[in-house]
Short mmCIF file of C-alpha atoms and ligand atoms in Angstrom, two decimals:
data_model
loop_
_atom_site.label_atom_id
_atom_site.label_comp_id
_atom_site.label_asym_id
_atom_site.label_seq_id
_atom_site.Cartn_x
_atom_site.Cartn_y
_atom_site.Cartn_z
CA UNK A 24 -4.93 -162.10 -7.45
CA UNK A 25 -7.39 -159.19 -7.73
CA UNK A 26 -9.78 -160.57 -10.33
CA UNK A 27 -13.38 -159.52 -9.73
CA UNK A 28 -14.40 -162.85 -8.30
CA UNK A 29 -11.26 -163.83 -6.33
CA UNK A 30 -10.35 -162.40 -3.01
CA UNK A 31 -7.28 -163.04 -0.92
CA UNK A 32 -5.85 -162.22 2.47
CA UNK A 33 -4.44 -158.68 2.52
CA UNK A 34 -1.29 -158.60 4.74
CA UNK A 35 1.24 -155.83 4.55
CA UNK A 36 -0.50 -154.44 1.43
CA UNK A 37 -0.01 -157.77 -0.47
CA UNK A 38 -3.03 -159.83 -1.46
CA UNK A 39 -2.40 -163.62 -1.56
CA UNK A 40 -3.90 -166.99 -0.88
CA UNK A 41 -1.98 -167.41 2.30
CA UNK A 42 0.40 -170.10 3.56
CA UNK A 43 -1.53 -173.27 2.68
CA UNK A 44 -3.22 -171.86 -0.46
CA UNK A 45 -6.68 -172.92 0.70
CA UNK A 46 -9.68 -171.15 -0.85
CA UNK A 47 -13.46 -171.58 -0.63
CA UNK A 48 -16.43 -170.79 -2.78
CA UNK A 49 -19.02 -168.28 -1.67
CA UNK A 50 -22.64 -168.69 -2.61
CA UNK A 51 -25.07 -165.93 -3.63
CA UNK A 52 -27.85 -166.21 -0.97
CA UNK A 53 -30.53 -165.39 -3.49
CA UNK A 54 -29.71 -168.42 -5.72
CA UNK A 55 -27.22 -170.55 -3.71
CA UNK A 56 -24.97 -170.49 -6.81
CA UNK A 57 -21.20 -169.84 -6.35
CA UNK A 58 -20.12 -166.43 -7.44
CA UNK A 59 -16.72 -165.79 -5.82
CA UNK A 60 -13.77 -167.53 -4.29
CA UNK A 61 -11.92 -166.38 -1.16
CA UNK A 62 -8.70 -167.35 0.52
CA UNK A 63 -9.04 -169.17 3.81
CA UNK A 64 -6.44 -168.00 6.32
CA UNK A 65 -4.58 -170.49 8.54
CA UNK A 66 -3.04 -170.07 12.01
CA UNK A 67 0.29 -169.27 10.31
CA UNK A 68 -1.38 -166.45 8.41
CA UNK A 69 -2.72 -165.12 11.67
CA UNK A 70 0.81 -165.12 13.14
CA UNK A 71 2.18 -163.48 10.00
CA UNK A 72 -0.50 -160.79 9.97
CA UNK A 73 0.21 -159.96 13.61
CA UNK A 74 3.91 -159.79 12.90
CA UNK A 75 3.44 -157.43 9.96
CA UNK A 76 1.00 -155.27 11.94
CA UNK A 77 3.43 -155.05 14.84
CA UNK A 78 6.28 -154.07 12.46
CA UNK A 79 4.01 -151.37 10.90
CA UNK A 80 3.25 -150.09 14.45
CA UNK A 81 6.95 -150.12 15.48
CA UNK A 82 7.97 -148.30 12.29
CA UNK A 83 6.17 -145.28 13.82
CA UNK A 84 5.03 -143.74 10.60
CA UNK A 85 1.35 -144.25 11.51
CA UNK A 86 1.39 -144.54 15.35
CA UNK A 87 4.01 -141.96 16.07
CA UNK A 88 2.89 -139.50 13.48
CA UNK A 89 0.72 -136.55 13.85
CA UNK A 90 -3.02 -137.21 14.35
CA UNK A 91 -3.80 -134.67 11.64
CA UNK A 92 -1.87 -136.84 9.12
CA UNK A 93 -3.94 -139.88 10.08
CA UNK A 94 -7.09 -137.76 9.75
CA UNK A 95 -6.12 -136.81 6.17
CA UNK A 96 -5.52 -140.42 5.25
CA UNK A 97 -8.84 -141.50 6.76
CA UNK A 98 -10.62 -138.68 4.91
CA UNK A 99 -9.04 -139.85 1.65
CA UNK A 100 -10.25 -143.32 2.42
CA UNK A 101 -13.81 -141.95 3.13
CA UNK A 102 -13.69 -140.07 -0.21
CA UNK A 103 -12.59 -143.09 -2.21
CA UNK A 104 -15.26 -145.26 -0.54
CA UNK A 105 -17.90 -142.63 -1.27
CA UNK A 106 -16.85 -142.63 -4.96
CA UNK A 107 -17.03 -146.41 -5.09
CA UNK A 108 -20.28 -146.63 -3.09
CA UNK A 109 -22.18 -148.45 -5.84
CA UNK A 110 -19.44 -151.09 -6.34
CA UNK A 111 -19.17 -151.76 -2.63
CA UNK A 112 -22.92 -151.86 -2.20
CA UNK A 113 -23.33 -154.30 -5.11
CA UNK A 114 -20.65 -156.63 -3.68
CA UNK A 115 -22.22 -156.52 -0.21
CA UNK A 116 -25.62 -157.40 -1.63
CA UNK A 117 -24.22 -160.22 -3.72
CA UNK A 118 -22.34 -161.70 -0.78
CA UNK A 119 -24.79 -161.13 2.09
CA UNK A 120 -28.13 -160.91 0.34
CA UNK A 121 -29.47 -157.62 1.71
CA UNK A 122 -31.16 -155.22 -0.68
CA UNK A 123 -29.10 -152.75 -2.63
CA UNK A 124 -30.88 -149.91 -0.82
CA UNK A 125 -29.75 -151.40 2.53
CA UNK A 126 -26.20 -151.96 1.27
CA UNK A 127 -26.00 -148.33 0.13
CA UNK A 128 -27.11 -147.17 3.57
CA UNK A 129 -24.38 -149.38 5.15
CA UNK A 130 -21.60 -148.05 2.90
CA UNK A 131 -22.84 -144.44 3.59
CA UNK A 132 -22.61 -145.18 7.30
CA UNK A 133 -18.99 -146.29 6.92
CA UNK A 134 -18.12 -143.15 4.94
CA UNK A 135 -19.62 -141.04 7.73
CA UNK A 136 -17.81 -143.11 10.42
CA UNK A 137 -14.46 -142.55 8.68
CA UNK A 138 -15.18 -138.80 8.46
CA UNK A 139 -16.28 -138.67 12.11
CA UNK A 140 -13.22 -140.48 13.52
CA UNK A 141 -10.94 -138.48 11.28
CA UNK A 142 -12.27 -135.41 13.02
CA UNK A 143 -11.27 -136.91 16.37
CA UNK A 144 -7.80 -138.19 15.35
CA UNK A 145 -6.01 -135.00 16.38
CA UNK A 146 -8.16 -134.42 19.49
CA UNK A 147 -7.03 -137.23 21.71
CA UNK A 148 -5.78 -135.15 24.57
CA UNK A 149 -4.25 -135.73 27.96
CA UNK A 150 -4.53 -133.62 31.06
CA UNK A 151 -2.31 -131.68 33.41
CA UNK A 152 -2.94 -132.56 36.98
CA UNK A 153 -2.18 -130.37 40.04
CA UNK A 154 0.04 -132.24 42.50
CA UNK A 155 1.79 -130.98 45.69
CA UNK A 156 5.27 -129.46 45.57
CA UNK A 157 7.48 -128.47 42.68
CA UNK A 158 6.15 -131.13 40.42
CA UNK A 159 4.59 -131.23 36.98
CA UNK A 160 2.12 -134.03 36.33
CA UNK A 161 0.40 -134.85 33.05
CA UNK A 162 -1.23 -137.72 31.17
CA UNK A 163 -0.56 -138.84 27.63
CA UNK A 164 -2.83 -141.09 25.63
CA UNK A 165 -0.93 -143.54 23.52
CA UNK A 166 -2.18 -145.98 20.91
CA UNK A 167 -2.40 -149.55 22.17
CA UNK A 168 -0.38 -151.31 19.46
CA UNK A 169 -1.96 -154.03 17.28
CA UNK A 170 -5.68 -154.26 17.75
CA UNK A 171 -7.72 -157.27 16.59
CA UNK A 172 -11.23 -156.91 15.19
CA UNK A 173 -13.62 -159.83 14.62
CA UNK A 174 -16.79 -159.10 12.63
CA UNK A 175 -20.13 -160.90 12.00
CA UNK A 176 -21.90 -161.42 8.71
CA UNK A 177 -25.07 -159.30 9.01
CA UNK A 178 -23.51 -155.85 8.34
CA UNK A 179 -20.12 -157.02 7.07
CA UNK A 180 -18.35 -153.80 6.18
CA UNK A 181 -20.22 -151.50 8.55
CA UNK A 182 -19.61 -153.47 11.69
CA UNK A 183 -16.00 -154.21 10.82
CA UNK A 184 -15.24 -150.55 10.19
CA UNK A 185 -17.21 -149.36 13.17
CA UNK A 186 -14.28 -150.47 15.41
CA UNK A 187 -11.43 -150.56 12.87
CA UNK A 188 -11.83 -146.86 11.92
CA UNK A 189 -11.47 -145.42 15.42
CA UNK A 190 -8.63 -147.87 16.22
CA UNK A 191 -6.76 -146.54 13.14
CA UNK A 192 -7.56 -142.92 13.99
CA UNK A 193 -5.97 -143.48 17.45
CA UNK A 194 -2.74 -144.69 15.76
CA UNK A 195 -3.06 -148.40 16.21
CA UNK A 196 -2.35 -150.92 13.48
CA UNK A 197 -5.12 -153.41 12.79
CA UNK A 198 -5.80 -157.05 11.95
CA UNK A 199 -9.39 -157.66 10.92
CA UNK A 200 -11.05 -161.02 10.66
CA UNK A 201 -14.35 -160.73 8.74
CA UNK A 202 -17.00 -163.42 9.00
CA UNK A 203 -16.33 -166.50 6.88
CA UNK A 204 -19.58 -166.14 4.97
CA UNK A 205 -19.12 -162.45 4.13
CA UNK A 206 -15.46 -161.41 3.80
CA UNK A 207 -15.51 -159.68 0.42
CA UNK A 208 -16.15 -156.00 1.15
CA UNK A 209 -13.53 -156.11 3.93
CA UNK A 210 -10.94 -157.37 1.43
CA UNK A 211 -11.95 -154.79 -1.12
CA UNK A 212 -11.72 -152.12 1.56
CA UNK A 213 -8.16 -153.23 2.43
CA UNK A 214 -7.23 -152.68 -1.25
CA UNK A 215 -8.68 -149.17 -1.03
CA UNK A 216 -6.63 -148.43 2.10
CA UNK A 217 -3.50 -148.89 -0.03
CA UNK A 218 -4.88 -146.45 -2.62
CA UNK A 219 -5.61 -143.90 0.11
CA UNK A 220 -2.03 -143.99 1.19
CA UNK A 221 -2.21 -145.86 4.51
CA UNK A 222 1.24 -147.33 5.05
CA UNK A 223 1.46 -151.08 4.30
CA UNK A 224 0.74 -153.23 7.28
CA UNK A 225 -1.48 -150.67 9.02
CA UNK A 226 -4.69 -152.46 7.95
CA UNK A 227 -4.59 -156.20 7.41
CA UNK A 228 -7.54 -158.35 6.54
CA UNK A 229 -7.48 -162.10 7.10
CA UNK A 230 -10.62 -164.07 6.14
CA UNK A 231 -10.97 -167.53 7.70
CA UNK A 232 -12.63 -169.63 10.35
CA UNK A 233 -13.39 -168.05 13.73
CA UNK A 234 -12.57 -170.97 15.90
CA UNK A 235 -9.00 -171.40 14.64
CA UNK A 236 -7.95 -168.19 12.99
CA UNK A 237 -9.95 -165.87 15.21
CA UNK A 238 -8.65 -167.42 18.37
CA UNK A 239 -5.11 -167.45 17.10
CA UNK A 240 -5.28 -163.64 16.62
CA UNK A 241 -6.62 -163.01 20.09
CA UNK A 242 -4.10 -165.43 21.66
CA UNK A 243 -1.15 -163.82 19.86
CA UNK A 244 1.03 -161.94 22.37
CA UNK A 245 1.10 -158.96 20.05
CA UNK A 246 -2.67 -158.48 20.27
CA UNK A 247 -3.26 -155.45 22.53
CA UNK A 248 -7.07 -155.37 22.35
CA UNK A 249 -9.93 -157.18 20.76
CA UNK A 250 -13.16 -155.77 19.39
CA UNK A 251 -15.67 -158.51 18.82
CA UNK A 252 -19.13 -158.27 17.30
CA UNK A 253 -21.05 -161.44 17.09
CA UNK A 254 -23.08 -163.95 19.14
CA UNK A 255 -23.20 -163.91 22.91
CA UNK A 256 -21.94 -167.48 22.97
CA UNK A 257 -18.71 -166.62 21.16
CA UNK A 258 -18.54 -163.33 23.08
CA UNK A 259 -18.06 -165.31 26.31
CA UNK A 260 -15.21 -167.23 24.71
CA UNK A 261 -13.54 -164.01 23.57
CA UNK A 262 -13.96 -162.54 27.04
CA UNK A 263 -12.27 -165.58 28.58
CA UNK A 264 -9.35 -165.37 26.09
CA UNK A 265 -8.98 -161.65 26.73
CA UNK A 266 -9.04 -162.22 30.49
CA UNK A 267 -6.23 -164.82 30.11
CA UNK A 268 -4.13 -162.26 28.24
CA UNK A 269 -5.21 -159.25 30.33
CA UNK A 270 -6.18 -157.26 27.30
CA UNK A 271 -9.30 -155.05 26.90
CA UNK A 272 -12.24 -156.51 25.00
CA UNK A 273 -15.20 -154.65 23.53
CA UNK A 274 -18.06 -157.06 23.03
CA UNK A 275 -21.06 -156.18 20.85
CA UNK A 276 -23.33 -159.22 21.14
CA UNK A 277 -26.82 -160.57 20.51
CA UNK A 278 -30.26 -159.23 21.41
CA UNK A 279 -33.95 -160.02 21.85
CA UNK A 280 -35.22 -156.51 21.89
CA UNK A 281 -38.59 -155.34 23.15
CA UNK A 282 -40.84 -152.81 21.35
CA UNK A 283 -43.36 -151.37 23.81
CA UNK A 284 -46.51 -149.70 22.36
CA UNK A 285 -48.43 -147.51 24.81
CA UNK A 286 -52.22 -147.03 24.50
CA UNK A 287 -51.84 -143.54 23.02
CA UNK A 288 -49.44 -144.50 20.20
CA UNK A 289 -49.99 -143.60 16.58
CA UNK A 290 -50.75 -147.13 15.36
CA UNK A 291 -50.13 -146.44 11.70
CA UNK A 292 -46.69 -144.93 12.32
CA UNK A 293 -45.81 -147.55 14.94
CA UNK A 294 -46.75 -150.39 12.57
CA UNK A 295 -44.41 -149.03 9.88
CA UNK A 296 -41.56 -148.55 12.36
CA UNK A 297 -42.01 -151.97 13.99
CA UNK A 298 -42.04 -153.69 10.54
CA UNK A 299 -38.79 -151.94 9.62
CA UNK A 300 -37.24 -152.91 12.97
CA UNK A 301 -37.93 -156.65 12.44
CA UNK A 302 -38.09 -157.19 8.68
CA UNK A 303 -35.27 -154.89 7.71
CA UNK A 304 -32.11 -156.76 6.70
CA UNK A 305 -34.47 -159.76 6.68
CA UNK A 306 -34.54 -159.60 10.46
CA UNK A 307 -30.80 -160.35 10.69
CA UNK A 308 -30.08 -157.46 13.11
CA UNK A 309 -28.61 -157.66 16.57
CA UNK A 310 -31.08 -155.01 17.63
CA UNK A 311 -34.13 -156.29 15.78
CA UNK A 312 -37.27 -155.40 17.72
CA UNK A 313 -38.30 -159.07 17.97
CA UNK A 314 -40.76 -158.92 20.90
CA UNK A 315 -43.74 -156.64 20.49
CA UNK A 316 -45.34 -155.68 23.81
CA UNK A 317 -48.53 -153.90 22.93
CA UNK A 318 -51.27 -152.41 25.14
CA UNK A 319 -54.28 -154.72 24.90
CA UNK A 320 -56.48 -151.95 23.52
CA UNK A 321 -54.31 -151.66 20.43
CA UNK A 322 -53.44 -155.32 19.92
CA UNK A 323 -55.87 -156.28 17.19
CA UNK A 324 -55.53 -152.98 15.25
CA UNK A 325 -51.75 -153.19 15.30
CA UNK A 326 -51.68 -156.88 14.37
CA UNK A 327 -53.98 -156.15 11.43
CA UNK A 328 -51.61 -153.39 10.15
CA UNK A 329 -48.53 -155.54 10.61
CA UNK A 330 -50.15 -158.39 8.77
CA UNK A 331 -50.99 -156.08 5.88
CA UNK A 332 -47.44 -154.67 5.73
CA UNK A 333 -45.88 -158.11 5.93
CA UNK A 334 -48.09 -159.57 3.20
CA UNK A 335 -47.49 -156.65 0.84
CA UNK A 336 -43.69 -156.88 1.20
CA UNK A 337 -41.88 -157.80 -2.01
CA UNK A 338 -39.23 -160.41 -1.50
CA UNK A 339 -36.53 -161.10 -4.04
CA UNK A 340 -32.84 -160.92 -4.90
CA UNK A 341 -31.40 -157.80 -3.27
CA UNK A 342 -30.18 -156.58 -6.65
CA UNK A 343 -33.70 -156.32 -8.10
CA UNK A 344 -35.42 -152.93 -8.15
CA UNK A 345 -38.34 -152.58 -5.73
CA UNK A 346 -37.36 -155.54 -3.54
CA UNK A 347 -38.01 -154.78 0.07
CA UNK A 348 -36.59 -157.91 1.70
CA UNK A 349 -33.74 -160.03 0.47
CA UNK A 350 -32.81 -163.61 1.33
CA UNK A 351 -31.32 -164.85 4.57
CA UNK A 352 -27.54 -165.18 4.40
CA UNK A 353 -27.42 -168.97 4.07
CA UNK A 354 -29.43 -172.19 3.91
CA UNK A 355 -28.37 -172.92 7.45
CA UNK A 356 -29.73 -169.61 8.69
CA UNK A 357 -32.99 -170.23 6.77
CA UNK A 358 -33.35 -173.60 8.48
CA UNK A 359 -32.54 -172.12 11.86
CA UNK A 360 -35.26 -169.46 11.47
CA UNK A 361 -37.85 -172.02 10.32
CA UNK A 362 -36.91 -174.28 13.29
CA UNK A 363 -37.69 -171.44 15.68
CA UNK A 364 -41.06 -170.81 13.98
CA UNK A 365 -41.84 -174.50 14.35
CA UNK A 366 -40.92 -174.30 18.08
CA UNK A 367 -43.20 -171.28 18.53
CA UNK A 368 -46.09 -173.21 16.88
CA UNK A 369 -45.36 -176.38 18.88
CA UNK A 370 -45.47 -174.31 22.09
CA UNK A 371 -48.92 -172.96 21.27
CA UNK A 372 -48.12 -169.80 19.26
CA UNK A 373 -50.56 -168.62 16.56
CA UNK A 374 -48.95 -167.65 13.27
CA UNK A 375 -50.65 -164.36 12.26
CA UNK A 376 -48.77 -164.21 8.95
CA UNK A 377 -45.78 -165.85 7.26
CA UNK A 378 -44.14 -168.70 9.12
CA UNK A 379 -42.83 -170.48 6.04
CA UNK A 380 -40.33 -170.45 3.25
CA UNK A 381 -41.26 -167.94 0.55
CA UNK A 382 -42.01 -169.38 -2.90
CA UNK A 383 -42.22 -167.81 -6.36
CA UNK A 384 -40.34 -167.71 -9.62
CA UNK A 385 -37.26 -165.72 -8.49
CA UNK A 386 -37.30 -167.14 -4.94
CA UNK A 387 -37.13 -170.93 -5.50
CA UNK A 388 -33.36 -171.42 -5.10
CA UNK A 389 -32.67 -168.70 -2.52
CA UNK A 390 -32.99 -168.54 1.29
CA UNK A 391 -36.25 -166.64 1.47
CA UNK A 392 -38.53 -166.76 4.53
CA UNK A 393 -41.81 -164.81 4.63
CA UNK A 394 -41.99 -161.97 7.12
CA UNK A 395 -43.58 -163.64 10.14
CA UNK A 396 -45.73 -162.51 13.06
CA UNK A 397 -46.58 -164.99 15.85
CA UNK A 398 -48.96 -164.27 18.72
CA UNK A 399 -49.61 -165.99 22.03
CA UNK A 400 -46.20 -167.70 22.30
CA UNK A 401 -45.57 -168.63 25.93
CA UNK A 402 -42.67 -166.74 27.51
CA UNK A 403 -40.96 -170.08 28.18
CA UNK A 404 -40.69 -170.96 24.48
CA UNK A 405 -37.18 -170.88 23.07
CA UNK A 406 -38.65 -168.78 20.23
CA UNK A 407 -39.18 -166.03 22.89
CA UNK A 408 -36.10 -166.57 24.97
CA UNK A 409 -33.41 -166.96 22.28
CA UNK A 410 -32.25 -164.76 19.45
CA UNK A 411 -33.79 -165.97 16.19
CA UNK A 412 -31.91 -163.61 13.86
CA UNK A 413 -34.57 -163.67 11.18
CA UNK A 414 -37.84 -161.89 10.23
CA UNK A 415 -39.95 -163.26 13.10
CA UNK A 416 -41.93 -161.08 15.49
CA UNK A 417 -43.50 -162.41 18.72
CA UNK A 418 -46.43 -160.45 20.11
CA UNK A 419 -47.53 -160.00 23.75
CA UNK A 420 -50.29 -157.89 25.19
CA UNK A 421 -50.17 -155.98 28.55
CA UNK A 422 -52.59 -154.00 30.74
CA UNK A 423 -50.45 -152.00 33.18
CA UNK A 424 -47.19 -150.17 32.51
CA UNK A 425 -45.41 -152.24 35.21
CA UNK A 426 -46.37 -155.39 33.26
CA UNK A 427 -44.90 -153.92 30.09
CA UNK A 428 -41.60 -153.17 31.88
CA UNK A 429 -41.48 -156.63 33.38
CA UNK A 430 -42.06 -158.29 30.03
CA UNK A 431 -39.52 -156.01 28.31
CA UNK A 432 -36.82 -156.75 30.83
CA UNK A 433 -37.57 -160.48 31.11
CA UNK A 434 -34.69 -161.51 28.89
CA UNK A 435 -31.02 -162.26 29.32
CA UNK A 436 -30.26 -159.65 26.68
CA UNK A 437 -30.18 -155.82 27.01
CA UNK A 438 -29.16 -154.34 23.71
CA UNK A 439 -32.01 -152.15 22.56
CA UNK A 440 -35.64 -151.17 23.26
CA UNK A 441 -38.22 -149.11 21.38
CA UNK A 442 -41.20 -147.17 22.71
CA UNK A 443 -44.17 -145.90 20.77
CA UNK A 444 -46.22 -143.16 22.49
CA UNK A 445 -47.36 -139.57 22.13
CA UNK A 446 -46.82 -139.01 25.85
CA UNK A 447 -43.23 -137.86 26.19
CA UNK A 448 -43.27 -137.83 29.98
CA UNK A 449 -44.13 -141.56 29.98
CA UNK A 450 -41.51 -142.14 27.29
CA UNK A 451 -38.69 -140.59 29.44
CA UNK A 452 -39.90 -142.36 32.51
CA UNK A 453 -40.07 -145.77 30.83
CA UNK A 454 -36.77 -145.28 29.00
CA UNK A 455 -35.09 -145.16 32.43
CA UNK A 456 -36.72 -148.40 33.55
CA UNK A 457 -35.77 -150.44 30.50
CA UNK A 458 -32.60 -152.54 30.79
CA UNK A 459 -31.15 -151.75 27.39
CA UNK A 460 -28.02 -150.01 26.15
CA UNK A 461 -30.09 -148.05 23.63
CA UNK A 462 -33.67 -146.83 23.72
CA UNK A 463 -35.49 -145.11 20.88
CA UNK A 464 -38.88 -143.38 21.04
CA UNK A 465 -41.13 -143.26 18.00
CA UNK A 466 -38.32 -144.46 15.70
CA UNK A 467 -37.26 -147.80 14.21
CA UNK A 468 -33.73 -148.86 15.27
CA UNK A 469 -31.52 -145.92 14.33
CA UNK A 470 -27.95 -144.95 15.19
CA UNK A 471 -25.28 -142.50 14.08
CA UNK A 472 -21.44 -142.60 14.29
CA UNK A 473 -21.66 -139.91 17.01
CA UNK A 474 -24.04 -141.84 19.29
CA UNK A 475 -22.68 -144.62 21.57
CA UNK A 476 -23.73 -148.17 20.59
CA UNK A 477 -23.59 -151.02 23.09
CA UNK A 478 -25.56 -153.48 25.14
CA UNK A 479 -26.18 -154.46 28.73
CA UNK A 480 -26.27 -157.98 30.21
CA UNK A 481 -25.73 -160.74 27.63
CA UNK A 482 -25.69 -158.12 24.83
CA UNK A 483 -22.19 -156.99 25.53
CA UNK A 484 -19.54 -154.97 27.30
CA UNK A 485 -18.36 -151.52 26.35
CA UNK A 486 -19.41 -149.22 23.51
CA UNK A 487 -18.48 -148.50 19.97
CA UNK A 488 -19.24 -145.12 18.26
CA UNK A 489 -19.63 -141.78 20.08
CA UNK A 490 -17.23 -139.07 21.06
CA UNK A 491 -15.08 -141.26 23.28
CA UNK A 492 -14.51 -143.98 20.68
CA UNK A 493 -11.10 -142.98 19.42
CA UNK A 494 -9.72 -142.40 22.92
CA UNK A 495 -11.07 -145.85 23.87
CA UNK A 496 -8.42 -147.34 21.60
CA UNK A 497 -5.60 -145.67 23.60
CA UNK A 498 -4.01 -146.24 26.96
CA UNK A 499 -3.25 -143.56 29.57
CA UNK A 500 0.26 -142.87 30.75
CA UNK A 501 0.92 -140.59 33.70
CA UNK A 502 4.13 -138.66 33.83
CA UNK A 503 5.44 -136.97 36.96
CA UNK A 504 8.36 -134.55 36.65
CA UNK A 505 10.15 -132.97 39.56
CA UNK A 506 10.73 -129.38 38.50
CA UNK A 507 12.29 -128.11 41.70
CA UNK A 508 15.18 -125.83 41.01
CA UNK A 509 18.18 -127.12 43.01
CA UNK A 510 19.27 -124.62 45.69
CA UNK A 511 22.67 -123.21 44.94
CA UNK A 512 25.19 -123.34 47.73
CA UNK A 513 25.89 -119.87 49.04
P1 NAD B 28 -20.62 -165.50 15.50
O1 NAD B 28 -20.44 -165.22 16.98
O2 NAD B 28 -20.90 -166.91 15.08
O3 NAD B 28 -19.36 -165.03 14.67
C1 NAD B 28 -18.89 -163.67 14.74
C2 NAD B 28 -17.45 -163.66 14.27
O4 NAD B 28 -16.66 -164.41 15.27
C3 NAD B 28 -17.20 -164.34 12.96
O5 NAD B 28 -16.15 -163.66 12.26
C4 NAD B 28 -16.67 -165.76 13.39
O6 NAD B 28 -15.86 -166.32 12.40
C5 NAD B 28 -15.86 -165.38 14.64
N1 NAD B 28 -15.71 -166.49 15.57
C6 NAD B 28 -16.49 -167.57 15.77
N2 NAD B 28 -15.97 -168.34 16.81
C7 NAD B 28 -14.83 -167.70 17.24
C8 NAD B 28 -13.87 -167.99 18.21
N3 NAD B 28 -13.95 -169.08 18.99
N4 NAD B 28 -12.85 -167.13 18.40
C9 NAD B 28 -12.76 -166.03 17.66
N5 NAD B 28 -13.62 -165.69 16.65
C10 NAD B 28 -14.68 -166.56 16.47
O7 NAD B 28 -21.80 -164.48 15.06
P2 NAD B 28 -22.45 -164.39 13.62
O8 NAD B 28 -23.33 -165.54 13.41
O9 NAD B 28 -21.39 -164.06 12.55
O10 NAD B 28 -23.34 -163.04 13.82
C11 NAD B 28 -24.58 -163.06 14.34
C12 NAD B 28 -24.53 -162.61 15.79
O11 NAD B 28 -23.87 -161.35 15.96
C13 NAD B 28 -25.92 -162.42 16.39
O12 NAD B 28 -25.90 -162.97 17.71
C14 NAD B 28 -26.01 -160.90 16.48
O13 NAD B 28 -26.94 -160.40 17.40
C15 NAD B 28 -24.63 -160.50 16.77
N6 NAD B 28 -24.41 -159.10 16.38
C16 NAD B 28 -24.26 -158.13 17.34
C17 NAD B 28 -24.14 -156.83 17.00
C18 NAD B 28 -23.91 -155.72 18.03
O14 NAD B 28 -23.53 -154.60 17.68
N7 NAD B 28 -24.29 -155.93 19.29
C19 NAD B 28 -24.16 -156.45 15.68
C20 NAD B 28 -24.34 -157.44 14.73
C21 NAD B 28 -24.46 -158.74 15.06
#
């Protein structure tokens, strides 16, 4: 079952079509033509995957073993992935649509994540705690057991591995459900895990529908934690399921992130960074800087530069050299984005550039939307309040810093914010006032495996990445030992 265009469920190191044999076709987003077929997991497959992962955990080879051994296996995996970077990047681009350059960056990030968590695998330490009397007290950090990971389609391998890699490093066994639209690199990665020598059953990948399969995984009594990356709407559902089962949930959810441009900003540099932050990945980024809040003195200069950048961008299939923006992931997503643009227009917004489906010889059949900038959209418009998840930037002008902060925080989300200024004192001051889990100054959205990633408010709960990430997939046990020496009778 490992032909180049067929992908199965990988459970216990075996790739198959699952219990009911169902499969579905996947479409290339740049042409909407089928190019691969993938197995569709059923609820019975979820149960089986959890059973196999639990058996692998109980066997103790992975969980009970030495962290240094896990580190070596994860480093082997990083090395193999690095060697196969081109093949993984090509598959990601074909499946999701992003440009090859973007896919290469994603795969590189996964390699680096594996290396980073491998370095932490033998450093999950407990503490000794002074207590009264002849007693010895200490803590041990233990893996949780079987952890479930549910991933979205916009960075398919990167976001799956962002939580899977540390969970593995901590000694857990894993069941991963990739997004139905983009499961292929996760399946290919599971094949690689076998080659790297991870014991069978330690990493299981079950593609299939979120509502049935995803919920079955979280509801399973063997699921000891869930890491979910996806929409805020489904995040609420996952939180409710996790609460019923009293298991920890890490939720990485949606965003509607502000980009604040102060009057002293370098307009040229800001324009390039802002464009990257909203048109990169065709705008399908949780932390896309989708609301530009610019000081009124720079508004027209910045809009002019953004228009020029947007109109010069080359759109096309992600596999073509020189393409700067690929298609949206699906026809449905294209329609959703165009509907939001229509709402912005209907509510009085002025389209500065874009705002329509892109046309051209290599674009006709794909899901291409022109990079779009809309000004003067009222704050009540759904195009401003809701996440669009496409290449659409709304622009607002402000006069006083307090007004910029109010506009920036006036959203149910709190994932990310960007500031553009030469005045570092103002930058630090404003960074504190912004309700966002991540703030960057004079940068497009940028993150590293060693820096915590997470959102406030409707954007999530908890963090991935960073120094504490491996320990976050463990539980703390406290041990108290009475070490009093019994008095001998005289
Ligand atoms: P989605 O919520 O529709 O789906 C995410 C995953 O959850 C998919 O695998 C899906 O099959 C599964 N799912 C759906 N319903 C489920 C249910 N009831 N139970 C269990 N699993 C279920 O999101 P999407 O459309 O794939 O991704 C886009 C969203 O993800 C956007 O809102 C984006 O902002 C967000 N996102 C957040 C981050 C972050 O780190 N904060 C990163 C990327 C994407």
